[in-house]
Tab-separated table of C-alpha atoms and ligand atoms in Angstrom:
chain	number	residue	atom	x	y	z
A	297	MET	CA	4.329	-13.610	32.587
A	298	SER	CA	4.750	-16.957	34.294
A	299	ASP	CA	7.434	-19.354	33.022
A	300	ASN	CA	4.775	-21.826	31.925
A	301	LEU	CA	2.970	-19.193	29.923
A	302	SER	CA	6.101	-17.823	28.272
A	303	ASN	CA	7.240	-21.367	27.409
A	304	PHE	CA	3.835	-22.067	25.934
A	305	THR	CA	3.965	-18.798	23.921
A	306	ARG	CA	7.467	-19.571	22.626
A	307	THR	CA	6.485	-23.096	21.613
A	308	LEU	CA	3.358	-21.845	19.894
A	309	GLN	CA	5.272	-19.145	18.027
A	310	LYS	CA	7.896	-21.654	16.922
A	311	GLN	CA	5.176	-23.989	15.697
A	312	ILE	CA	3.466	-21.175	13.733
A	313	PHE	CA	6.793	-20.155	12.185
A	314	GLU	CA	7.583	-23.749	11.167
A	315	GLU	CA	4.132	-24.249	9.638
A	316	THR	CA	4.382	-20.929	7.779
A	317	LYS	CA	7.805	-21.820	6.388
A	318	LYS	CA	6.476	-25.173	5.220
A	319	ALA	CA	3.363	-23.720	3.581
A	320	TYR	CA	4.914	-20.615	1.995
A	321	GLY	CA	8.615	-21.377	1.546
A	322	MET	CA	11.647	-19.596	2.948
A	323	ALA	CA	11.592	-16.512	0.686
A	324	ALA	CA	7.999	-15.655	1.585
A	325	PHE	CA	8.533	-16.509	5.243
A	326	GLU	CA	11.498	-14.181	5.605
A	327	ARG	CA	9.720	-11.383	3.768
A	328	TRP	CA	6.619	-11.879	5.928
A	329	ARG	CA	8.796	-11.440	9.027
A	330	ASN	CA	10.480	-8.391	7.500
A	331	PRO	CA	8.289	-6.751	4.831
A	332	LEU	CA	10.776	-4.463	3.084
A	333	TYR	CA	9.662	-1.387	1.111
A	334	MET	CA	6.474	-0.898	3.142
A	335	GLY	CA	5.035	2.609	3.426
A	336	ALA	CA	4.087	5.560	1.273
A	337	ILE	CA	6.371	7.786	-0.821
A	338	ASP	CA	5.424	11.471	-0.866
A	339	ASN	CA	4.646	12.876	-4.332
A	340	PRO	CA	5.424	9.675	-6.233
A	341	ASP	CA	6.029	9.809	-10.005
A	342	GLY	CA	3.861	6.729	-10.440
A	343	TYR	CA	1.096	5.563	-8.152
A	344	ALA	CA	-1.803	3.117	-8.185
A	345	ARG	CA	-4.369	1.778	-5.795
A	346	VAL	CA	-6.187	-1.394	-6.799
A	347	THR	CA	-8.801	-3.411	-4.937
A	348	GLY	CA	-8.684	-7.132	-5.614
A	349	PRO	CA	-11.519	-9.665	-5.853
A	350	CYS	CA	-11.070	-10.371	-2.116
A	351	ASN	CA	-11.786	-6.681	-1.395
A	352	ASP	CA	-8.267	-6.035	-0.121
A	353	THR	CA	-6.432	-3.032	-1.476
A	354	MET	CA	-2.852	-2.636	-2.641
A	355	GLU	CA	-1.053	0.634	-3.278
A	356	ILE	CA	2.250	0.992	-5.126
A	357	PHE	CA	4.407	4.123	-5.129
A	358	LEU	CA	7.241	4.703	-7.613
A	359	ARG	CA	9.893	7.372	-7.881
A	360	PHE	CA	11.882	7.659	-11.118
A	361	GLU	CA	15.173	9.199	-12.094
A	362	LYS	CA	16.292	9.174	-15.735
A	363	ASP	CA	13.394	6.865	-16.593
A	364	ARG	CA	14.412	4.224	-14.050
A	365	VAL	CA	12.772	3.400	-10.729
A	366	VAL	CA	15.022	4.589	-7.919
A	367	GLU	CA	12.535	4.106	-5.110
A	368	ALA	CA	9.469	1.899	-4.774
A	369	SER	CA	7.157	0.986	-1.958
A	370	PHE	CA	3.781	-0.546	-1.215
A	371	GLN	CA	0.950	-0.442	1.296
A	372	THR	CA	-1.840	-2.942	1.746
A	373	ASP	CA	-4.728	-3.606	4.068
A	374	GLY	CA	-4.723	-7.217	2.917
A	375	CYS	CA	-3.410	-10.527	4.136
A	376	GLY	CA	0.158	-11.512	4.983
A	377	SER	CA	0.673	-12.821	1.451
A	378	SER	CA	-0.377	-9.493	-0.031
A	379	ALA	CA	2.308	-7.758	2.069
A	380	VAL	CA	4.900	-10.280	0.898
A	381	CYS	CA	3.845	-9.851	-2.745
A	382	GLY	CA	3.698	-6.048	-2.520
A	383	SER	CA	7.168	-6.072	-1.019
A	384	PHE	CA	8.530	-8.229	-3.861
A	385	ALA	CA	6.709	-6.134	-6.473
A	386	ALA	CA	8.437	-2.999	-5.131
A	387	GLU	CA	11.809	-4.736	-4.945
A	388	MET	CA	11.516	-6.140	-8.468
A	389	ALA	CA	10.646	-2.677	-9.847
A	390	ILE	CA	13.718	-0.932	-8.439
A	391	GLY	CA	16.356	-0.187	-11.065
A	392	LYS	CA	14.038	-0.978	-13.989
A	393	THR	CA	12.654	1.114	-16.851
A	394	PRO	CA	8.889	1.142	-17.546
A	395	ASP	CA	9.450	-1.334	-20.391
A	396	GLU	CA	11.311	-3.722	-18.136
A	397	ILE	CA	8.615	-3.449	-15.471
A	398	LEU	CA	6.046	-4.798	-17.932
A	399	ASP	CA	7.632	-8.183	-17.163
A	400	VAL	CA	7.023	-7.820	-13.412
A	401	THR	CA	3.603	-9.442	-13.451
A	402	GLY	CA	1.774	-11.410	-10.794
A	403	ASP	CA	3.182	-14.578	-12.371
A	404	ALA	CA	6.737	-13.215	-12.141
A	405	ILE	CA	6.158	-12.426	-8.457
A	406	LEU	CA	4.826	-15.951	-7.897
A	407	GLU	CA	7.870	-17.388	-9.637
A	408	LYS	CA	10.195	-15.309	-7.445
A	409	LEU	CA	8.386	-16.626	-4.361
A	410	GLY	CA	8.377	-20.194	-5.581
A	411	GLY	CA	4.564	-20.127	-5.633
A	412	LEU	CA	1.836	-19.577	-3.057
A	413	PRO	CA	-1.004	-21.770	-1.803
A	414	LYS	CA	-3.765	-21.836	-4.441
A	415	ASP	CA	-6.155	-19.683	-2.377
A	416	GLU	CA	-3.561	-16.900	-2.219
A	417	VAL	CA	-2.385	-16.770	-5.815
A	418	HIS	CA	-4.687	-13.768	-6.313
A	419	CYS	CA	-2.602	-11.810	-3.746
A	420	ALA	CA	0.378	-11.951	-6.132
A	421	LEU	CA	-1.845	-11.061	-9.077
A	422	LEU	CA	-3.098	-8.025	-7.146
A	423	ALA	CA	0.473	-6.861	-6.476
A	424	GLY	CA	1.414	-7.354	-10.144
A	425	GLU	CA	-1.672	-5.544	-11.401
A	426	THR	CA	-1.104	-2.625	-9.037
A	427	LEU	CA	2.500	-2.299	-10.212
A	428	GLN	CA	1.363	-2.273	-13.849
A	429	GLU	CA	-1.237	0.406	-13.045
A	430	ALA	CA	1.429	2.479	-11.297
A	431	ILE	CA	3.570	2.290	-14.442
A	432	GLY	CA	0.555	3.368	-16.497
A	433	ASN	CA	0.106	6.311	-14.152
A	434	TYR	CA	3.789	7.247	-14.543
A	435	MET	CA	3.493	7.143	-18.349
A	436	ILE	CA	0.374	9.339	-18.291
A	437	ASN	CA	2.136	11.817	-16.010
A	438	GLN	CA	5.101	11.872	-18.416
A	439	ILE	CA	2.841	12.665	-21.368
A	440	LYS	CA	1.072	15.404	-19.399
A	441	THR	CA	4.423	16.929	-18.449
A	442	MET	CA	5.585	16.843	-22.091
A	443	LYS	CA	2.364	18.479	-23.275
A	444	GLY	CA	2.602	21.099	-20.545
A	445	GLY	CA	6.175	21.777	-21.637
A	446	ILE	CA	5.383	22.405	-25.317
A	447	ARG	CA	5.080	26.089	-26.079
A	448	LYS	CA	2.140	27.275	-28.074
A	449	PRO	CA	3.135	29.148	-31.255
B	722	LIG	FE1	-6.839	-10.375	-0.274
B	722	LIG	FE2	-4.543	-11.741	0.019
B	722	LIG	S1	-4.877	-9.865	-0.975
B	722	LIG	S2	-6.542	-12.354	0.636
């Protein structure tokens, strides 16, 4: 690459980074650059896949030990904000019981991020809804396991 072109690329990248920081805030910017907890978990204890009004899909995977989340992750085919929100949803679930996770809603994710541009608020709501569905799935699996474990007289 010529020096002129690489200088141009660097300047452009810097400009995009600065604009992103300004529009989304530092927490979202850093998470966008490094989306933690991304990827599937094999045989999760709780799982959900939800498609939002924008037609993008979010998946959340949860692994529990002693009724607390010990591992959480997400996958999405959506926008950058959906990856940021999925990442925070997974992070906010770790260490919590199902009851405590009821508080990890889309609004709680938005609060953690310090908000999102109006057009992307639904990305946080999608992450929150998917997490709540994953908890529902975990609870159903728990009940099924308990029923399966009860001996017939
Ligand atoms: Fe669809 Fe962000 S999740 S635009």
